[in-house]
């Protein structure tokens, strides 16, 4: 039976535009995490022309003021407020009652943080936990692949990207540089699995997965998991799992 998370991955993959993403995917993310408020924010599209909004965003996105923002910028990984600060300190940073619990995840394009997925809950609601972070990590990976794919597709036809995610086209696929085992690892990365889960699946140590990913990054000339998957999948425009299976077949003599 297909899980709701897998259905969300498929919906992200099928979105053709930012309008589709906001109208169809964003509500599904809020529903999946039972959030009070939620959204996807691309930095290039934020309306910085309004002074009051500028002031709010300057505080909210300040890595000095906001430890959640700092974690996103430094680690390119999902985070919730309890992971980086105490409830008392967070209340001072963000006193809004509907932001008592906050979780955010990065959207990455070519190694750069270009957007954020955010969810909040009220004090009476359960806090976000490790399982939520794992699921958000997988969602952010697929969103990053989507962003890179749409950016590459629009650049190839001479259009500007509607979200301002990036104006550079990805280089041609370099999957022929990867071994069969590395492609197996890439497939599991695309499914949102952690290094430990990948090691368990392939019967290798977590450190072996970590070292393999470093080699893969060097071969593909990328700096993040999302960028790696985007480079392998962007030209094919199918679901990540099917694409990486086909990539594995491509390597078989």
mmCIF file of C-alpha atoms in Angstrom:
data_model
loop_
_atom_site.group_PDB
_atom_site.id
_atom_site.type_symbol
_atom_site.label_atom_id
_atom_site.label_comp_id
_atom_site.label_asym_id
_atom_site.label_seq_id
_atom_site.Cartn_x
_atom_site.Cartn_y
_atom_site.Cartn_z
ATOM 1 C CA UNK A 1 0.000 0.000 0.000
ATOM 2 C CA UNK A 2 1.407 3.412 -0.955
ATOM 3 C CA UNK A 3 2.105 5.622 2.077
ATOM 4 C CA UNK A 4 0.913 9.217 2.365
ATOM 5 C CA UNK A 5 4.562 10.297 2.279
ATOM 6 C CA UNK A 6 5.127 8.498 -1.020
ATOM 7 C CA UNK A 7 2.003 10.112 -2.436
ATOM 8 C CA UNK A 8 3.393 13.489 -1.381
ATOM 9 C CA UNK A 9 6.686 12.719 -3.156
ATOM 10 C CA UNK A 10 4.777 11.839 -6.312
ATOM 11 C CA UNK A 11 2.697 15.022 -6.089
ATOM 12 C CA UNK A 12 5.861 17.133 -5.754
ATOM 13 C CA UNK A 13 7.377 15.405 -8.770
ATOM 14 C CA UNK A 14 4.274 16.089 -10.879
ATOM 15 C CA UNK A 15 4.046 19.811 -10.047
ATOM 16 C CA UNK A 16 4.711 21.819 -13.223
ATOM 17 C CA UNK A 17 4.996 25.291 -11.731
ATOM 18 C CA UNK A 18 5.265 27.333 -8.564
ATOM 19 C CA UNK A 19 1.485 27.844 -8.743
ATOM 20 C CA UNK A 20 0.962 24.068 -8.643
ATOM 21 C CA UNK A 21 3.439 23.817 -5.783
ATOM 22 C CA UNK A 22 1.641 26.425 -3.687
ATOM 23 C CA UNK A 23 -1.920 25.348 -4.468
ATOM 24 C CA UNK A 24 -1.474 21.573 -4.372
ATOM 25 C CA UNK A 25 1.671 20.641 -2.440
ATOM 26 C CA UNK A 26 1.799 23.218 0.353
ATOM 27 C CA UNK A 27 -1.633 22.232 1.801
ATOM 28 C CA UNK A 28 -0.602 18.554 1.719
ATOM 29 C CA UNK A 29 2.557 19.351 3.715
ATOM 30 C CA UNK A 30 0.541 21.214 6.350
ATOM 31 C CA UNK A 31 -1.939 18.356 6.576
ATOM 32 C CA UNK A 32 0.792 15.709 6.763
ATOM 33 C CA UNK A 33 2.467 17.389 9.751
ATOM 34 C CA UNK A 34 -0.811 18.460 11.413
ATOM 35 C CA UNK A 35 0.515 22.019 11.493
ATOM 36 C CA UNK A 36 -1.256 25.193 12.596
ATOM 37 C CA UNK A 37 0.586 27.247 9.970
ATOM 38 C CA UNK A 38 2.792 26.154 7.109
ATOM 39 C CA UNK A 39 4.350 27.373 3.895
ATOM 40 C CA UNK A 40 7.127 27.213 1.317
ATOM 41 C CA UNK A 41 9.222 30.368 0.949
ATOM 42 C CA UNK A 42 11.655 31.061 -1.883
ATOM 43 C CA UNK A 43 13.978 33.881 -0.867
ATOM 44 C CA UNK A 44 14.140 35.434 -4.341
ATOM 45 C CA UNK A 45 10.366 35.913 -4.301
ATOM 46 C CA UNK A 46 9.942 37.522 -0.883
ATOM 47 C CA UNK A 47 8.473 41.060 -1.228
ATOM 48 C CA UNK A 48 11.329 42.984 0.365
ATOM 49 C CA UNK A 49 9.926 46.302 -0.887
ATOM 50 C CA UNK A 50 7.692 46.708 2.177
ATOM 51 C CA UNK A 51 9.569 48.337 5.123
ATOM 52 C CA UNK A 52 7.570 46.593 7.880
ATOM 53 C CA UNK A 53 8.009 43.205 6.250
ATOM 54 C CA UNK A 54 11.702 43.916 5.754
ATOM 55 C CA UNK A 55 12.087 44.535 9.470
ATOM 56 C CA UNK A 56 10.248 41.324 10.394
ATOM 57 C CA UNK A 57 12.224 39.203 7.938
ATOM 58 C CA UNK A 58 15.509 40.759 9.032
ATOM 59 C CA UNK A 59 14.864 39.407 12.522
ATOM 60 C CA UNK A 60 13.260 36.113 11.507
ATOM 61 C CA UNK A 61 16.029 35.211 9.038
ATOM 62 C CA UNK A 62 18.898 36.563 11.121
ATOM 63 C CA UNK A 63 21.397 33.821 11.949
ATOM 64 C CA UNK A 64 22.547 35.872 14.949
ATOM 65 C CA UNK A 65 19.045 36.274 16.346
ATOM 66 C CA UNK A 66 17.332 33.041 15.293
ATOM 67 C CA UNK A 67 19.054 29.696 16.082
ATOM 68 C CA UNK A 68 16.649 27.856 13.759
ATOM 69 C CA UNK A 69 17.760 30.040 10.838
ATOM 70 C CA UNK A 70 21.408 29.589 11.843
ATOM 71 C CA UNK A 71 21.025 25.800 11.884
ATOM 72 C CA UNK A 72 19.479 25.835 8.396
ATOM 73 C CA UNK A 73 22.223 28.043 6.976
ATOM 74 C CA UNK A 74 25.102 26.168 8.569
ATOM 75 C CA UNK A 75 23.882 22.570 8.167
ATOM 76 C CA UNK A 76 21.366 22.574 5.293
ATOM 77 C CA UNK A 77 19.281 20.186 7.392
ATOM 78 C CA UNK A 78 15.772 20.271 8.921
ATOM 79 C CA UNK A 79 15.463 21.541 12.484
ATOM 80 C CA UNK A 80 12.850 22.240 15.142
ATOM 81 C CA UNK A 81 13.234 24.858 17.853
ATOM 82 C CA UNK A 82 13.710 22.352 20.706
ATOM 83 C CA UNK A 83 16.819 21.032 18.947
ATOM 84 C CA UNK A 84 18.640 24.365 19.190
ATOM 85 C CA UNK A 85 17.216 26.309 22.136
ATOM 86 C CA UNK A 86 15.111 26.120 25.288
ATOM 87 C CA UNK A 87 11.340 26.851 25.442
ATOM 88 C CA UNK A 88 12.010 29.968 27.531
ATOM 89 C CA UNK A 89 14.568 31.332 25.065
ATOM 90 C CA UNK A 90 12.376 30.482 22.077
ATOM 91 C CA UNK A 91 9.446 32.390 23.581
ATOM 92 C CA UNK A 92 11.653 35.489 23.697
ATOM 93 C CA UNK A 93 12.803 34.959 20.107
ATOM 94 C CA UNK A 94 9.330 34.225 18.731
ATOM 95 C CA UNK A 95 6.485 35.150 21.123
ATOM 96 C CA UNK A 96 3.632 34.321 18.714
ATOM 97 C CA UNK A 97 1.296 31.718 20.317
ATOM 98 C CA UNK A 98 0.814 29.915 16.994
ATOM 99 C CA UNK A 99 4.615 29.561 16.644
ATOM 100 C CA UNK A 100 5.197 27.829 19.981
ATOM 101 C CA UNK A 101 6.593 24.821 18.117
ATOM 102 C CA UNK A 102 8.430 25.473 14.845
ATOM 103 C CA UNK A 103 10.016 23.140 12.299
ATOM 104 C CA UNK A 104 11.848 24.228 9.162
ATOM 105 C CA UNK A 105 13.664 22.485 6.343
ATOM 106 C CA UNK A 106 15.969 23.708 3.562
ATOM 107 C CA UNK A 107 15.427 23.854 -0.195
ATOM 108 C CA UNK A 108 18.841 23.649 -1.847
ATOM 109 C CA UNK A 109 19.914 24.481 -5.394
ATOM 110 C CA UNK A 110 23.538 24.114 -6.520
ATOM 111 C CA UNK A 111 24.742 24.014 -2.939
ATOM 112 C CA UNK A 112 22.891 27.203 -1.948
ATOM 113 C CA UNK A 113 20.004 27.636 0.487
ATOM 114 C CA UNK A 114 17.319 29.135 -1.766
ATOM 115 C CA UNK A 115 14.144 28.449 0.170
ATOM 116 C CA UNK A 116 12.591 27.057 3.333
ATOM 117 C CA UNK A 117 9.687 24.772 4.187
ATOM 118 C CA UNK A 118 8.150 25.833 7.495
ATOM 119 C CA UNK A 119 5.519 24.404 9.842
ATOM 120 C CA UNK A 120 4.304 25.668 13.214
ATOM 121 C CA UNK A 121 2.088 24.400 16.032
ATOM 122 C CA UNK A 122 0.424 26.011 19.028
ATOM 123 C CA UNK A 123 1.452 25.314 22.627
ATOM 124 C CA UNK A 124 -1.466 22.912 23.124
ATOM 125 C CA UNK A 125 -0.317 20.790 20.170
ATOM 126 C CA UNK A 126 2.429 18.106 20.356
ATOM 127 C CA UNK A 127 5.942 19.351 19.636
ATOM 128 C CA UNK A 128 7.747 18.305 16.467
ATOM 129 C CA UNK A 129 9.968 15.267 16.988
ATOM 130 C CA UNK A 130 12.783 13.299 15.351
ATOM 131 C CA UNK A 131 10.403 11.357 13.125
ATOM 132 C CA UNK A 132 8.968 14.638 11.828
ATOM 133 C CA UNK A 133 12.503 15.804 11.019
ATOM 134 C CA UNK A 134 13.265 12.617 9.106
ATOM 135 C CA UNK A 135 10.084 12.970 7.053
ATOM 136 C CA UNK A 136 10.739 16.669 6.425
ATOM 137 C CA UNK A 137 14.272 15.831 5.301
ATOM 138 C CA UNK A 138 12.871 13.496 2.641
ATOM 139 C CA UNK A 139 10.305 16.096 1.549
ATOM 140 C CA UNK A 140 12.998 18.792 1.307
ATOM 141 C CA UNK A 141 15.147 16.504 -0.808
ATOM 142 C CA UNK A 142 12.318 16.054 -3.307
ATOM 143 C CA UNK A 143 11.543 19.791 -3.254
ATOM 144 C CA UNK A 144 15.205 20.546 -3.959
ATOM 145 C CA UNK A 145 15.186 18.119 -6.878
ATOM 146 C CA UNK A 146 11.982 19.759 -8.152
ATOM 147 C CA UNK A 147 13.520 23.220 -7.858
ATOM 148 C CA UNK A 148 16.647 22.195 -9.756
ATOM 149 C CA UNK A 149 14.611 20.389 -12.414
ATOM 150 C CA UNK A 150 12.271 23.325 -13.066
ATOM 151 C CA UNK A 151 15.181 25.747 -13.054
ATOM 152 C CA UNK A 152 17.102 23.639 -15.581
ATOM 153 C CA UNK A 153 14.034 23.156 -17.790
ATOM 154 C CA UNK A 154 13.175 26.866 -17.884
ATOM 155 C CA UNK A 155 16.749 27.911 -18.596
ATOM 156 C CA UNK A 156 16.909 25.433 -21.479
ATOM 157 C CA UNK A 157 14.034 27.254 -23.210
ATOM 158 C CA UNK A 158 15.327 30.728 -22.381
ATOM 159 C CA UNK A 159 12.834 31.542 -19.607
ATOM 160 C CA UNK A 160 13.473 32.971 -16.191
ATOM 161 C CA UNK A 161 12.555 30.721 -13.292
ATOM 162 C CA UNK A 162 9.236 31.750 -11.701
ATOM 163 C CA UNK A 163 10.597 31.322 -8.189
ATOM 164 C CA UNK A 164 13.954 32.915 -8.830
ATOM 165 C CA UNK A 165 15.568 29.740 -7.555
ATOM 166 C CA UNK A 166 18.483 29.979 -9.933
ATOM 167 C CA UNK A 167 19.495 31.043 -13.401
ATOM 168 C CA UNK A 168 22.243 28.508 -14.091
ATOM 169 C CA UNK A 169 21.545 25.303 -15.952
ATOM 170 C CA UNK A 170 22.813 22.081 -14.445
ATOM 171 C CA UNK A 171 25.635 20.400 -16.346
ATOM 172 C CA UNK A 172 24.891 17.185 -18.253
ATOM 173 C CA UNK A 173 24.298 14.057 -16.188
ATOM 174 C CA UNK A 174 27.480 12.477 -14.886
ATOM 175 C CA UNK A 175 25.935 9.223 -13.697
ATOM 176 C CA UNK A 176 28.371 7.191 -15.786
ATOM 177 C CA UNK A 177 31.032 8.170 -13.268
ATOM 178 C CA UNK A 178 29.269 6.221 -10.515
ATOM 179 C CA UNK A 179 29.628 2.527 -9.759
ATOM 180 C CA UNK A 180 26.633 0.236 -9.371
ATOM 181 C CA UNK A 181 26.985 0.344 -5.574
ATOM 182 C CA UNK A 182 27.144 4.150 -5.650
ATOM 183 C CA UNK A 183 23.982 4.235 -7.759
ATOM 184 C CA UNK A 184 22.300 1.968 -5.208
ATOM 185 C CA UNK A 185 23.272 4.466 -2.506
ATOM 186 C CA UNK A 186 21.977 7.352 -4.650
ATOM 187 C CA UNK A 187 18.639 5.574 -5.055
ATOM 188 C CA UNK A 188 18.237 5.239 -1.283
ATOM 189 C CA UNK A 189 19.301 8.861 -0.747
ATOM 190 C CA UNK A 190 16.563 9.928 -3.171
ATOM 191 C CA UNK A 191 14.063 8.006 -1.050
ATOM 192 C CA UNK A 192 15.081 10.080 1.968
ATOM 193 C CA UNK A 193 16.974 7.389 3.878
ATOM 194 C CA UNK A 194 19.676 8.309 6.391
ATOM 195 C CA UNK A 195 23.250 7.000 6.225
ATOM 196 C CA UNK A 196 22.436 4.466 8.943
ATOM 197 C CA UNK A 197 19.343 3.233 7.082
ATOM 198 C CA UNK A 198 21.272 2.983 3.822
ATOM 199 C CA UNK A 199 24.022 0.996 5.541
ATOM 200 C CA UNK A 200 21.475 -1.411 7.015
ATOM 201 C CA UNK A 201 19.767 -1.822 3.631
ATOM 202 C CA UNK A 202 23.029 -2.548 1.780
ATOM 203 C CA UNK A 203 24.753 -4.478 4.584
ATOM 204 C CA UNK A 204 27.598 -1.991 4.947
ATOM 205 C CA UNK A 205 28.651 0.271 7.806
ATOM 206 C CA UNK A 206 27.300 3.785 8.256
ATOM 207 C CA UNK A 207 30.858 5.104 7.863
ATOM 208 C CA UNK A 208 31.175 3.248 4.538
ATOM 209 C CA UNK A 209 28.057 5.085 3.325
ATOM 210 C CA UNK A 210 29.494 8.391 4.502
ATOM 211 C CA UNK A 211 32.790 7.797 2.695
ATOM 212 C CA UNK A 212 30.972 6.628 -0.452
ATOM 213 C CA UNK A 213 28.901 9.821 -0.486
ATOM 214 C CA UNK A 214 32.067 11.913 -0.229
ATOM 215 C CA UNK A 215 33.488 10.097 -3.274
ATOM 216 C CA UNK A 216 30.200 10.540 -5.137
ATOM 217 C CA UNK A 217 30.128 14.249 -4.367
ATOM 218 C CA UNK A 218 33.651 14.621 -5.765
ATOM 219 C CA UNK A 219 32.819 12.645 -8.906
ATOM 220 C CA UNK A 220 29.662 14.641 -9.581
ATOM 221 C CA UNK A 221 31.148 17.946 -8.432
ATOM 222 C CA UNK A 222 28.326 18.653 -5.980
ATOM 223 C CA UNK A 223 28.217 19.647 -2.324
ATOM 224 C CA UNK A 224 24.940 18.232 -1.006
ATOM 225 C CA UNK A 225 22.684 15.178 -1.204
ATOM 226 C CA UNK A 226 19.889 17.189 -2.818
ATOM 227 C CA UNK A 227 22.207 18.600 -5.465
ATOM 228 C CA UNK A 228 23.511 15.112 -6.222
ATOM 229 C CA UNK A 229 20.019 13.686 -6.693
ATOM 230 C CA UNK A 230 18.934 16.696 -8.749
ATOM 231 C CA UNK A 231 21.879 16.236 -11.096
ATOM 232 C CA UNK A 232 21.135 12.535 -11.564
ATOM 233 C CA UNK A 233 17.390 12.933 -12.003
ATOM 234 C CA UNK A 234 16.680 16.337 -13.519
ATOM 235 C CA UNK A 235 17.018 15.295 -17.187
ATOM 236 C CA UNK A 236 14.537 12.439 -16.859
ATOM 237 C CA UNK A 237 11.430 14.131 -15.344
ATOM 238 C CA UNK A 238 10.051 10.948 -13.776
ATOM 239 C CA UNK A 239 9.667 9.789 -10.190
ATOM 240 C CA UNK A 240 12.974 9.599 -8.266
ATOM 241 C CA UNK A 241 12.684 5.882 -7.527
ATOM 242 C CA UNK A 242 11.976 4.915 -11.146
ATOM 243 C CA UNK A 243 14.719 7.184 -12.422
ATOM 244 C CA UNK A 244 17.398 5.761 -10.184
ATOM 245 C CA UNK A 245 16.344 2.234 -11.019
ATOM 246 C CA UNK A 246 16.764 3.127 -14.687
ATOM 247 C CA UNK A 247 20.125 4.685 -13.884
ATOM 248 C CA UNK A 248 21.189 1.384 -12.387
ATOM 249 C CA UNK A 249 20.090 -0.464 -15.541
ATOM 250 C CA UNK A 250 22.051 2.012 -17.658
ATOM 251 C CA UNK A 251 25.247 0.886 -15.915
ATOM 252 C CA UNK A 252 24.714 -2.825 -16.539
ATOM 253 C CA UNK A 253 26.634 -4.058 -19.636
#
